[in-house]
Short mmCIF file of C-alpha atoms in Angstrom, two decimals:
data_model
loop_
_atom_site.label_atom_id
_atom_site.label_comp_id
_atom_site.label_asym_id
_atom_site.label_seq_id
_atom_site.Cartn_x
_atom_site.Cartn_y
_atom_site.Cartn_z
CA GLY K 30 7.56 24.20 87.13
CA GLN K 31 11.31 25.09 87.21
CA GLY K 32 12.05 22.77 84.31
CA TYR K 33 9.99 25.12 81.98
CA PRO K 34 11.67 27.97 79.92
CA ARG K 35 10.98 31.10 81.51
CA ARG K 36 8.20 32.40 79.37
CA VAL K 37 6.17 29.42 80.00
CA ARG K 38 7.04 29.17 83.79
CA GLU K 39 5.56 32.69 84.16
CA ALA K 40 2.35 32.05 82.01
CA VAL K 41 1.65 29.02 84.28
CA VAL K 42 2.17 30.81 87.67
CA SER K 43 0.07 33.83 86.32
CA THR K 44 -2.75 31.31 85.25
CA GLN K 45 -2.88 29.31 88.50
CA SER K 46 -2.76 32.60 90.52
CA THR K 47 -6.40 33.38 89.30
CA GLY K 48 -7.90 30.50 91.38
CA ASP K 49 -9.89 29.41 88.25
CA ASP K 50 -9.84 25.56 88.85
CA LYS K 51 -11.72 24.84 85.48
CA THR K 52 -8.71 26.30 83.44
CA PRO K 53 -5.91 25.27 85.34
CA GLY K 54 -3.50 26.25 82.28
CA LEU K 55 -3.22 29.05 79.78
CA ASP K 56 -6.24 30.50 78.43
CA ALA K 57 -6.95 30.43 74.80
CA PRO K 58 -6.28 33.95 73.86
CA THR K 59 -3.07 34.11 75.88
CA ALA K 60 -1.94 30.64 74.28
CA LYS K 61 -2.64 31.97 70.80
CA LYS K 62 -0.91 35.29 71.74
CA ASN K 63 2.25 33.27 72.76
CA LYS K 64 2.33 31.04 70.02
CA LYS K 65 2.07 33.77 67.36
CA LYS K 66 4.95 35.64 69.35
CA LYS K 67 7.17 32.26 69.06
CA LYS K 68 6.07 31.87 65.58
CA LYS K 69 7.79 35.13 64.69
CA LYS K 70 10.58 34.61 66.79
CA LYS K 71 11.42 31.05 65.88
CA PRO K 72 11.15 29.14 62.61
CA ALA K 73 8.42 26.61 62.50
CA GLY K 74 9.56 23.09 63.65
CA ASP K 75 12.26 24.64 66.19
CA THR K 76 13.39 21.99 68.56
CA GLN K 77 12.52 24.22 71.60
CA GLU K 78 9.16 25.09 70.62
CA GLU K 79 8.47 21.49 70.05
CA GLY K 80 9.99 20.70 73.52
CA ILE K 81 7.48 23.17 74.93
CA SER K 82 4.65 21.95 73.61
CA GLU K 83 5.51 18.20 74.69
CA GLU K 84 6.27 19.38 78.23
CA LEU K 85 2.80 21.47 78.70
CA LYS K 86 0.61 18.36 78.23
CA PRO K 87 1.98 16.43 81.26
CA GLU K 88 0.97 19.23 83.45
CA GLY K 89 -2.62 19.07 82.27
CA ILE K 90 -2.54 22.56 80.48
CA GLU K 91 -5.59 22.35 78.47
CA VAL K 92 -6.15 24.48 75.16
CA GLU K 93 -9.22 25.35 73.61
CA ASP K 94 -10.06 24.53 69.86
CA GLY K 95 -9.02 27.94 68.62
CA ALA K 96 -5.57 27.78 70.66
CA ASP K 97 -5.29 24.40 69.33
CA GLN K 98 -5.66 25.73 65.79
CA ALA K 99 -3.25 28.55 66.45
CA GLU K 100 -0.70 25.93 67.66
CA GLY K 101 -1.13 23.95 64.54
CA GLU K 102 -0.71 27.31 62.59
CA ALA K 103 2.40 27.87 64.42
CA GLY K 104 3.94 24.42 65.04
CA GLY K 105 2.66 22.22 62.27
CA ASP K 106 2.22 24.77 59.34
CA ALA K 107 5.62 24.53 57.77
CA PRO K 108 4.59 22.55 54.78
CA ALA K 109 1.80 25.18 54.33
CA LYS K 110 4.10 28.04 54.73
CA LYS K 111 6.26 26.56 52.00
CA LYS K 112 3.16 25.81 49.77
CA LYS K 113 2.32 29.54 49.99
CA LYS K 114 5.62 30.81 49.36
CA LYS K 115 5.92 28.36 46.39
CA LYS K 116 2.48 29.51 44.90
CA LYS K 117 3.36 32.93 45.31
CA LYS K 118 6.65 32.48 43.38
CA GLY K 119 5.12 30.33 40.87
CA GLY K 120 2.43 33.10 40.34
CA ALA K 121 5.13 35.86 40.07
CA GLY K 122 6.96 33.46 37.40
CA GLY K 123 3.54 32.77 35.62
CA GLY K 124 2.85 36.43 35.64
CA GLY K 125 6.26 37.27 34.17
CA GLY K 126 5.60 34.31 31.57
CA GLY K 127 2.09 35.63 30.85
CA ASN K 128 3.36 39.23 30.32
CA LYS K 129 6.50 38.15 28.00
CA PRO K 130 5.03 37.56 24.51
CA GLN K 131 5.08 34.12 23.17
CA GLN K 132 5.92 33.30 19.84
CA THR K 133 3.01 32.15 17.71
CA ASP K 134 2.87 29.42 14.86
CA PRO K 135 3.55 30.44 12.31
CA PRO K 136 6.02 32.90 13.80
CA THR K 137 4.64 36.53 13.65
CA ILE K 138 6.11 38.34 16.52
CA ALA K 139 9.49 40.24 15.84
CA ILE K 140 12.46 38.92 17.81
CA CYS K 141 12.93 42.45 19.36
CA ASP K 142 9.55 42.11 20.71
CA LEU K 143 9.78 38.71 22.13
CA TYR K 144 12.82 39.99 24.22
CA PRO K 145 12.04 43.64 25.08
CA ASP K 146 15.10 43.59 27.55
CA GLY K 147 17.39 43.10 24.70
CA GLU K 148 18.95 39.94 26.34
CA PHE K 149 18.92 37.89 23.23
CA PRO K 150 19.54 34.08 23.41
CA LEU K 151 23.25 33.24 23.11
CA GLY K 152 25.06 31.09 20.45
CA GLU K 153 26.97 28.06 21.36
CA ILE K 154 29.87 28.82 23.49
CA CYS K 155 33.10 27.32 22.90
CA GLN K 156 35.81 27.65 25.48
CA TYR K 157 39.56 28.42 24.10
CA THR K 158 42.01 25.73 24.67
CA ASP K 159 45.94 25.53 24.64
CA ASP K 160 47.84 28.83 23.93
CA ASN K 161 44.33 30.86 24.68
CA LEU K 162 43.22 28.98 27.76
CA TRP K 163 44.39 32.06 29.76
CA ARG K 164 41.79 34.31 27.97
CA THR K 165 38.87 32.50 29.63
CA SER K 166 39.99 33.66 33.23
CA SER K 167 41.71 36.86 32.36
CA GLN K 168 40.01 39.87 34.06
CA GLU K 169 41.29 42.07 31.19
CA MET K 170 39.87 39.89 28.53
CA LYS K 171 36.40 39.92 30.53
CA MET K 172 36.41 43.78 30.51
CA LYS K 173 37.16 43.72 26.63
CA ASP K 174 34.31 41.23 26.38
CA PHE K 175 31.78 43.56 28.21
CA ALA K 176 32.86 46.20 25.95
CA PHE K 177 32.07 44.19 22.97
CA GLU K 178 28.61 43.39 24.12
CA GLU K 179 26.40 45.76 22.01
CA ALA K 180 27.85 44.40 19.01
CA LEU K 181 26.95 40.82 20.21
CA LYS K 182 23.42 41.99 21.01
CA GLU K 183 23.06 42.93 17.59
CA ALA K 184 24.31 39.84 16.34
CA ARG K 185 22.48 37.61 18.61
CA GLN K 186 19.18 39.07 17.46
CA ALA K 187 19.80 38.48 13.78
CA ALA K 188 20.87 34.99 14.60
CA GLU K 189 17.77 34.33 16.87
CA ALA K 190 15.74 35.71 13.83
CA HIS K 191 17.52 33.19 11.56
CA ARG K 192 16.62 30.38 13.70
CA GLN K 193 13.02 30.67 13.96
CA VAL K 194 12.78 31.58 10.21
CA ARG K 195 14.57 28.37 9.19
CA GLN K 196 12.78 26.34 11.76
CA TYR K 197 9.42 27.55 10.19
CA VAL K 198 10.71 26.82 6.70
CA GLN K 199 11.63 23.22 7.71
CA SER K 200 8.08 22.57 8.63
CA TRP K 201 6.52 23.27 5.30
CA ILE K 202 9.28 22.97 2.54
CA LYS K 203 8.53 20.03 0.21
CA PRO K 204 8.87 18.83 -3.25
CA GLY K 205 6.35 20.43 -5.60
CA LEU K 206 6.84 24.04 -4.63
CA THR K 207 8.33 26.58 -6.82
CA MET K 208 11.39 28.34 -6.08
CA VAL K 209 9.84 31.71 -6.13
CA GLU K 210 7.11 30.31 -3.59
CA ILE K 211 9.68 29.13 -1.26
CA CYS K 212 12.17 32.33 -1.56
CA GLU K 213 9.03 34.75 -0.89
CA ARG K 214 7.75 32.93 1.95
CA LEU K 215 10.96 32.84 3.72
CA GLU K 216 11.75 36.17 3.23
CA GLU K 217 8.31 37.45 4.34
CA CYS K 218 8.80 35.65 7.61
CA SER K 219 12.30 36.89 8.01
CA ARG K 220 11.55 40.48 7.46
CA ARG K 221 8.83 40.03 10.24
CA MET K 222 11.34 38.33 12.58
CA ILE K 223 13.97 40.87 12.20
CA LYS K 224 11.43 43.56 11.88
CA GLU K 225 12.79 45.25 8.92
CA ASN K 226 13.51 48.86 9.08
CA GLY K 227 15.37 50.27 6.03
CA LEU K 228 19.06 49.60 6.53
CA GLN K 229 18.89 49.36 10.29
CA ALA K 230 17.43 45.83 10.06
CA GLY K 231 16.66 43.65 7.32
CA LEU K 232 17.67 40.80 5.00
CA ALA K 233 21.38 40.97 4.58
CA PHE K 234 21.38 39.24 0.87
CA PRO K 235 18.94 37.23 -1.42
CA THR K 236 17.84 33.81 -0.47
CA GLY K 237 20.05 31.38 -2.05
CA CYS K 238 18.43 28.04 -3.27
CA SER K 239 20.87 26.47 -5.36
CA ILE K 240 19.89 22.97 -6.96
CA ASN K 241 21.89 20.03 -7.27
CA HIS K 242 25.14 20.97 -9.70
CA CYS K 243 24.62 24.56 -8.82
CA ALA K 244 26.53 25.37 -5.56
CA ALA K 245 25.87 28.72 -4.86
CA HIS K 246 24.34 32.35 -5.82
CA TYR K 247 20.93 31.24 -7.44
CA THR K 248 17.80 32.62 -6.44
CA PRO K 249 14.70 32.89 -8.84
CA ASN K 250 14.57 35.82 -11.09
CA PRO K 251 10.74 37.03 -11.82
CA GLY K 252 9.13 34.77 -13.88
CA ASP K 253 11.20 31.75 -13.02
CA LYS K 254 9.04 28.50 -12.88
CA THR K 255 11.48 26.12 -11.53
CA VAL K 256 10.09 23.56 -9.12
CA LEU K 257 11.85 21.61 -6.41
CA MET K 258 11.60 17.98 -6.80
CA TYR K 259 11.89 14.86 -4.69
CA ASP K 260 15.48 13.76 -6.02
CA ASP K 261 17.20 17.50 -5.63
CA VAL K 262 19.55 18.69 -3.26
CA CYS K 263 18.63 22.17 -2.62
CA LYS K 264 21.15 24.71 -0.43
CA ILE K 265 19.15 27.12 1.53
CA ASP K 266 21.33 30.10 2.36
CA PHE K 267 19.70 33.40 3.70
CA GLY K 268 20.98 36.13 5.91
CA THR K 269 19.74 38.45 8.58
CA HIS K 270 21.37 41.71 9.96
CA VAL K 271 20.75 44.33 12.55
CA ASN K 272 22.79 47.37 12.16
CA GLY K 273 24.98 45.81 9.35
CA ARG K 274 25.88 42.76 11.91
CA ILE K 275 25.41 40.10 9.45
CA ILE K 276 24.34 36.35 10.08
CA ASP K 277 25.23 34.35 7.34
CA CYS K 278 24.05 30.67 7.78
CA ALA K 279 22.92 27.83 5.31
CA TRP K 280 21.86 24.35 5.26
CA THR K 281 20.98 21.50 2.58
CA VAL K 282 17.47 20.50 1.98
CA HIS K 283 17.10 16.81 0.56
CA PHE K 284 14.13 14.47 0.75
CA ASN K 285 15.91 11.06 -0.81
CA PRO K 286 17.92 9.48 2.00
CA LYS K 287 20.41 8.54 -0.43
CA PHE K 288 22.02 12.07 -0.16
CA ASP K 289 22.77 11.58 3.49
CA PRO K 290 26.37 11.00 3.22
CA LEU K 291 26.83 13.95 0.87
CA VAL K 292 24.98 16.36 3.40
CA ASN K 293 26.85 14.75 6.33
CA ALA K 294 30.02 15.34 4.61
CA ALA K 295 29.33 19.02 4.57
CA LYS K 296 27.98 19.09 7.95
CA ALA K 297 30.84 17.57 9.56
CA ALA K 298 33.37 19.51 7.52
CA THR K 299 31.69 22.92 8.73
CA ASN K 300 31.88 21.56 12.34
CA MET K 301 35.45 20.71 11.95
CA GLY K 302 36.34 24.39 10.58
CA ILE K 303 34.54 25.82 13.78
CA LYS K 304 36.53 23.59 15.95
CA CYS K 305 39.76 24.59 14.37
CA ALA K 306 38.83 28.31 14.40
CA GLY K 307 40.10 30.58 16.90
CA ILE K 308 42.20 33.73 17.63
CA ASP K 309 45.69 33.20 16.30
CA ALA K 310 44.57 29.93 14.11
CA ARG K 311 46.09 30.04 10.71
CA LEU K 312 43.41 29.75 7.72
CA ASN K 313 45.44 27.38 5.68
CA GLU K 314 45.40 24.84 8.58
CA ILE K 315 41.64 25.24 8.95
CA GLY K 316 41.26 24.48 5.28
CA GLU K 317 43.44 21.43 5.45
CA ALA K 318 41.21 20.08 8.48
CA ILE K 319 38.24 20.62 6.51
CA GLN K 320 39.29 18.90 3.42
CA GLU K 321 40.33 15.99 5.32
CA VAL K 322 36.92 15.47 7.05
CA MET K 323 35.01 16.22 4.00
CA GLU K 324 37.06 13.53 1.53
CA SER K 325 36.50 10.91 4.07
CA TYR K 326 33.01 10.40 3.10
CA GLU K 327 31.69 8.60 -0.06
CA VAL K 328 28.23 8.55 -1.69
CA GLU K 329 26.65 5.68 -3.63
CA LEU K 330 24.30 7.03 -6.32
CA ASP K 331 22.72 4.76 -8.70
CA GLY K 332 25.20 1.95 -8.28
CA ASN K 333 28.42 4.33 -8.70
CA THR K 334 30.40 5.26 -5.78
CA TYR K 335 31.54 8.90 -5.63
CA GLN K 336 34.14 10.48 -3.10
CA VAL K 337 32.87 13.76 -1.57
CA LYS K 338 35.19 16.56 -2.86
CA CYS K 339 35.52 20.00 -1.49
CA ILE K 340 34.59 22.72 -4.05
CA ARG K 341 38.15 24.22 -4.05
CA ASN K 342 37.18 27.68 -5.38
CA LEU K 343 34.71 28.44 -2.69
CA ASN K 344 35.62 29.53 0.89
CA GLY K 345 34.34 31.00 4.01
CA HIS K 346 35.01 34.70 4.68
CA SER K 347 35.24 37.33 7.35
CA ILE K 348 32.40 39.49 7.87
CA GLU K 349 32.49 43.27 8.86
CA PRO K 350 29.25 45.51 9.11
CA TYR K 351 27.56 45.83 5.91
CA LYS K 352 30.20 43.91 4.20
CA ILE K 353 29.40 40.26 3.89
CA HIS K 354 33.12 39.51 2.53
CA ALA K 355 35.35 41.69 4.41
CA GLY K 356 38.62 40.29 2.81
CA LYS K 357 39.92 37.20 4.53
CA THR K 358 38.97 34.11 3.45
CA VAL K 359 38.68 30.64 4.92
CA PRO K 360 39.84 27.87 2.46
CA ILE K 361 38.35 24.38 2.46
CA ILE K 362 41.17 22.66 0.93
CA LYS K 363 44.81 22.33 1.96
CA GLY K 364 47.33 25.26 0.89
CA GLY K 365 46.53 28.94 0.76
CA GLU K 366 48.10 31.85 2.78
CA ALA K 367 49.02 31.38 6.65
CA ILE K 368 47.15 34.51 7.81
CA LYS K 369 45.86 34.14 11.28
CA MET K 370 42.66 34.77 12.76
CA GLU K 371 42.17 37.82 15.08
CA GLU K 372 40.39 38.58 18.23
CA GLY K 373 36.79 40.29 17.49
CA GLU K 374 36.54 39.17 14.01
CA PHE K 375 33.33 37.71 12.68
CA TYR K 376 33.59 34.63 10.18
CA ALA K 377 31.13 32.92 7.92
CA ILE K 378 32.48 29.04 8.15
CA GLU K 379 30.96 27.40 5.34
CA THR K 380 31.95 24.33 3.13
CA PHE K 381 30.72 22.73 -0.03
CA GLY K 382 30.99 19.07 -1.14
CA SER K 383 30.41 17.82 -4.50
CA THR K 384 30.14 14.53 -6.46
CA GLY K 385 31.31 16.22 -9.40
CA LYS K 386 35.07 17.93 -10.18
CA GLY K 387 35.10 19.88 -7.21
CA MET K 388 35.36 23.49 -8.98
CA VAL K 389 32.52 25.72 -9.99
CA HIS K 390 32.44 28.09 -12.86
CA ASP K 391 29.83 31.15 -13.53
CA ASP K 392 26.72 30.27 -15.42
CA VAL K 393 24.38 32.37 -16.98
CA ASP K 394 21.17 34.45 -16.09
CA CYS K 395 22.55 36.37 -13.01
CA SER K 396 20.22 37.05 -9.91
CA HIS K 397 22.75 38.28 -7.32
CA TYR K 398 24.31 41.90 -7.30
CA MET K 399 26.04 44.02 -4.92
CA LYS K 400 27.21 47.62 -4.75
CA ASN K 401 31.01 47.96 -4.64
CA PHE K 402 31.80 48.77 -1.11
CA ASP K 403 35.18 50.64 -1.89
CA ILE K 404 33.92 52.59 -5.05
CA GLY K 405 34.17 56.26 -5.08
CA HIS K 406 32.56 58.79 -6.93
CA VAL K 407 31.76 57.73 -10.59
CA PRO K 408 30.29 60.03 -13.05
CA ILE K 409 26.73 58.63 -14.49
CA ARG K 410 25.58 60.05 -17.65
CA ILE K 411 22.38 58.01 -17.88
CA ASN K 412 19.46 59.37 -16.18
CA ARG K 413 17.85 56.11 -15.64
CA ALA K 414 20.92 54.63 -14.11
CA LYS K 415 21.23 57.53 -11.78
CA GLY K 416 17.77 56.87 -10.49
CA LEU K 417 18.46 53.06 -10.19
CA LEU K 418 21.56 53.83 -7.97
CA ASN K 419 19.78 56.06 -5.57
CA SER K 420 17.14 53.27 -5.17
CA ILE K 421 19.81 50.79 -4.54
CA ASN K 422 21.43 53.20 -1.94
CA LYS K 423 18.29 53.81 -0.23
CA ASN K 424 17.03 50.06 0.05
CA PHE K 425 20.29 47.97 -0.13
CA GLY K 426 23.16 50.22 0.57
CA THR K 427 26.30 47.94 0.32
CA LEU K 428 24.43 44.65 0.93
CA ALA K 429 23.59 42.42 -1.84
CA PHE K 430 20.32 42.14 -3.69
CA CYS K 431 18.46 40.48 -6.56
CA LYS K 432 16.04 41.56 -9.41
CA ARG K 433 13.01 40.60 -7.32
CA TRP K 434 13.97 42.91 -4.69
CA VAL K 435 14.54 45.71 -7.24
CA GLU K 436 11.14 45.10 -8.59
CA ARG K 437 9.72 45.01 -4.85
CA ALA K 438 11.41 48.56 -4.49
CA GLY K 439 9.11 49.77 -7.32
CA GLU K 440 11.60 49.89 -10.09
CA THR K 441 10.55 49.09 -13.75
CA LYS K 442 12.54 48.77 -16.76
CA TYR K 443 15.78 48.73 -15.07
CA LEU K 444 17.66 45.92 -16.65
CA LEU K 445 19.70 48.31 -19.06
CA ALA K 446 20.15 50.72 -16.31
CA LEU K 447 21.65 47.91 -13.88
CA LYS K 448 23.91 46.56 -16.65
CA HIS K 449 25.14 50.14 -17.32
CA LEU K 450 25.94 50.43 -13.28
CA CYS K 451 27.65 46.87 -13.59
CA ASP K 452 29.79 48.26 -16.85
CA LEU K 453 30.95 50.94 -14.67
CA GLY K 454 31.99 49.06 -11.86
CA ILE K 455 29.71 50.67 -9.36
CA VAL K 456 27.68 47.43 -8.82
CA ASN K 457 29.05 43.73 -9.09
CA ASP K 458 27.26 40.78 -10.45
CA TYR K 459 27.29 37.48 -9.03
CA PRO K 460 26.23 34.95 -11.45
CA PRO K 461 25.19 31.36 -10.17
CA LEU K 462 28.17 29.08 -9.40
CA VAL K 463 27.86 25.60 -11.04
CA ASP K 464 30.05 22.40 -11.01
CA GLN K 465 29.74 19.71 -13.79
CA LYS K 466 25.98 18.95 -15.06
CA GLY K 467 24.53 15.97 -13.42
CA CYS K 468 26.56 16.10 -10.09
CA TYR K 469 25.14 17.04 -6.70
CA THR K 470 26.48 19.68 -4.26
CA ALA K 471 25.91 20.31 -0.55
CA GLN K 472 26.57 23.11 1.65
CA MET K 473 26.74 23.90 5.67
CA GLU K 474 27.52 27.42 7.00
CA HIS K 475 27.58 29.10 10.42
CA THR K 476 28.56 32.28 11.59
CA ILE K 477 31.15 32.79 14.36
CA VAL K 478 32.63 35.59 16.59
CA LEU K 479 35.95 35.13 18.20
CA ARG K 480 35.25 37.28 21.53
CA PRO K 481 38.23 38.06 23.81
CA THR K 482 37.14 35.18 26.31
CA CYS K 483 35.46 32.61 24.18
CA LYS K 484 34.29 31.62 20.44
CA GLU K 485 30.51 32.14 20.19
CA VAL K 486 28.87 30.18 17.27
CA LEU K 487 26.11 32.77 16.85
CA SER K 488 24.12 30.87 14.36
CA ARG K 489 24.01 27.46 16.20
CA GLY K 490 20.48 25.82 16.70
CA ASP K 491 18.89 22.57 17.74
CA ASP K 492 18.61 21.79 14.04
CA TYR K 493 22.52 21.88 12.97
#
């Protein structure tokens, strides 16, 4: 008995002193009690406990079935314990997942309801390099990044709404649909995802669906019967916002694979623009890099080979709250001003490729309008124009709108009043922008933010 640990030695002595020859070892209750104590004191599978169990057997200490079961619970139940913990953890996680809303198909649950904690998905994080590498580890920059968090949350909410809406649109858009139907279905879903609430959250500008040689600023007016065809190249450009934090993002829809090189050119050029963007990056150098990538592509159409050209009078742009074009332009060709990007700025990096002349001009039948951001008080003599301006201020503010939206707001017989506001400079019109007829154009666009510690591509998704 001298080789036993102290606790077991005492148990053996006390048991033998009873004089019970039939139970020369531990009785079942005592064994069970001791085993439970050991279970609490030592983790299952402890080497000392295993040694005790093995030493007890040669001395003839017999244990009843109940005690044997207790020993199984104490010494051999490590896997069972892990299973119980795993089950509990899985149950907790499952419960959390069950409580958290899951998006429907088609999407109907607003993004703010999907993420009630306000922690919306991040965009693509791009670390700074070279002269800005120090920002990634600077405590000062991390503090500035933290102070920037509220604006980022609003932008990320709008970006997640954009991702889910375009994923939905990509699932059903096809030849044969009218452009009105495409835009209205997209905008209806977008309003649900962003949980439209006056000027606090909603659509940032009308849905662009410019086709073929029309590069930008086309959305169908009421009564437009245009139908999307198999051989069309359609640029879907729409925006969302939360408290004026705008996500401006676009992609090109095509069905005929012969247009793949044209669309890929715009995609590669936009990604190059994003790669070159950063704090202290010069805008003219970004434009030069974009042009080099874009014009390295060729596309063969009906036996003719065309070099893809940048549309030189279309640009990316900086974005500010409730101001889609905030003043700085990001060219997509060589040249331009050597202005630097700055910390904290939001940019729409967008590129346009064309098989035509690479220059656009205004077309007729304008659909896009926007109130002048910097306009002061201008006297208006026509009562109907005053009423229309009040409606614009209430529903759109300084965000872009279209005729379909004016009618949706309840306005009728507004065309002369709208023209009068444009003549006074209170509202600016933005007609469709077209290249030469018969050519094809493609667009790709993302919204980025230059955070103090890194660059974030807010609108990046699995699709592009």
